[in-house]
Amino acid sequence: MKHPDERAWWRDAVIYQIYPRSFADGDGDGTGDLAGIRARLDHLERLGVDAVWYTPWYASPLADGGYDVADYRAIDPVFGDLAEAEAVIAEASTRGIRTIVDVVPNHVSDQHPWFQAALAAPPGSPERDRFWFRDGTGPDGDGMPTGWTSSFQGETWTRTTNPDGTPGQWYLHLFTPQQPDLNWNNADVRAEHEAVLRFWFDRGAAGVRIDSAALPAKDPALPEVPETWGAGEHPHLDRDDLHDIYRDWRAVADSYGTGPADERVLVGEVWLPDPERFALYLRPDEMHTAFNFDFMTRPWDAKELRESITRTLDAHAPVGAPPTWVLSNHDITRPVTRYGREDTSFDFAAKRFGTPTDLELGTRRARAAALLTGALPGSLYVYQGDELGLPEADIPRDAIQDPMHFRSGGVDPGRDGCRVPLPWTADGPSHGFGPDDGAPPWLPQPDGWGDLAVERQAGDPGSMLTLYRRMIAARRTEPGLRDDAFAWLDLPGALPGDDADVLAFTRGTGFACVVNLGTESVALPDGATVILASAPLTDDGRLASDTAAWCRL
Ligand code: NOJ
């Protein structure tokens, strides 16, 4: 075991995700901003996180919450300016908190100067070559070049209009029409992104989170998506030439130094069902880590979670990369809601309005899930508000802003329910999100939001916030958790099999985590001393249903 100071920080970091629109509003316009974040850095320090990841804060029309970037070198005025971004990176750093920024290589905003120049330029021009412009099919060119389906449902091509008003070429967008896809075979696209990485690393960013990282490379022949495909054969997913891009990015990151203090890290948003293909992105000369969505989407079920944990550890071991553990993010139904439903798994396509939810049960399980993920080897992501146990909010239909809702024809509630501005104080018109005389929050806060406020939970030993603070503190001090070693512990009820309802494992020597996902209480290992539990033990010292405990053995 290495001394903590010699370990690369990102291998076991706790990384807090800030969605800047909804964290804290400093200027009172109803939208969160950098001034708000700077004023609330105490919260992050008290929580004990090692790094913050900011979803995009760049100049953007916010057609997709900022994942439509118009200028990577400018902060959107609604959030502040570049000097404030530099200040918040520096101030966090003095508190021992590193900064990870978001980069979106698959697409830019349709307001990006490159796309505007491409629209103004003729077919076949260098300006259009940075994107995927194609003639339509059929005699009038009014058929889409491919029948590919968008990640947000619906079509992936939009037709342009020529300067003389006649219909023009089509352009590709795997997401909304406001997010044209870039052509990664174009040298400008590659050079520009490497320059963007340097721009933010030069300003103190310790890493980048890479958006939709398995999508940017396309088959230039633009064939239809086949019914089944072999490794690397899909026309726009997980293509082999992506690895060259990330090797180039790794070289940029490594040029800042590879020692524990100066290392710059690449964190990929890689949604892939095949763990072996996933792990290829984590080879030593590519990304440092990638989000473990397999675990995140699994139901609250011991067999499923055990299988995902084993699969995750097995896939990461050969490439030497640490796993990551994620319960949610700004795209995913909040854990206390998800775990309180009949179907506790996550699937974008399954989201519906009015799904019955038992929040008490969901909260109990989310507390146990926090201790489970916190005890696994690797890095841990905490999405803002999960440390408060915020539920997914029901957003009134006329207040919904997420394009996923609109592109589903109004069937999918979209992702705004996990993006509601945070409650800091029990009282006040926005529960301390903004100044009391400020504009209302950009998304409405539901009834009862004040009960979940930071201020309310901070002094409460039974709160979700207290659990998260204790967990993160114990991750630093428990020797077993500073060690990569992991072994399943075969307690009664924890043997692999269909009827298993307990997850139990050791870390290093002398540390165990036990999670009871069943309905009956279970015994803890003989001689175990509980140092942290997600709910009180039973009167006879057993682990109750939907409870996790960290123990010294
Ligand atoms: C993944 C991001 O997390 C999501 O919010 C965004 O809509 C898509 N990528 C497109 O950039």
XYZ file of C-alpha atoms in Angstrom, residues 19 21 63-65 152 176 330-331 351 399-408 412-417 419 442-443:
29
model
C -24.622 21.790 -12.160
C -27.431 26.627 -13.103
C -30.563 24.712 -25.784
C -29.324 21.599 -23.939
C -28.343 23.008 -20.565
C -32.869 12.255 -27.739
C -30.878 18.390 -30.950
C -27.763 15.655 -14.053
C -29.321 13.207 -16.557
C -39.239 7.437 -17.631
C -42.091 24.904 -16.634
C -40.181 22.027 -18.282
C -37.162 23.122 -20.313
C -35.340 19.890 -21.155
C -35.286 19.057 -24.891
C -35.580 15.345 -24.062
C -39.127 16.004 -22.885
C -40.122 17.847 -26.047
C -38.454 15.392 -28.423
C -40.361 12.523 -26.776
C -40.822 11.520 -21.096
C -40.764 14.016 -18.180
C -37.149 14.791 -19.124
C -34.240 15.530 -16.843
C -35.307 18.761 -15.154
C -36.581 16.869 -12.108
C -31.846 19.763 -11.831
C -35.296 28.990 -13.107
C -37.037 25.722 -12.210
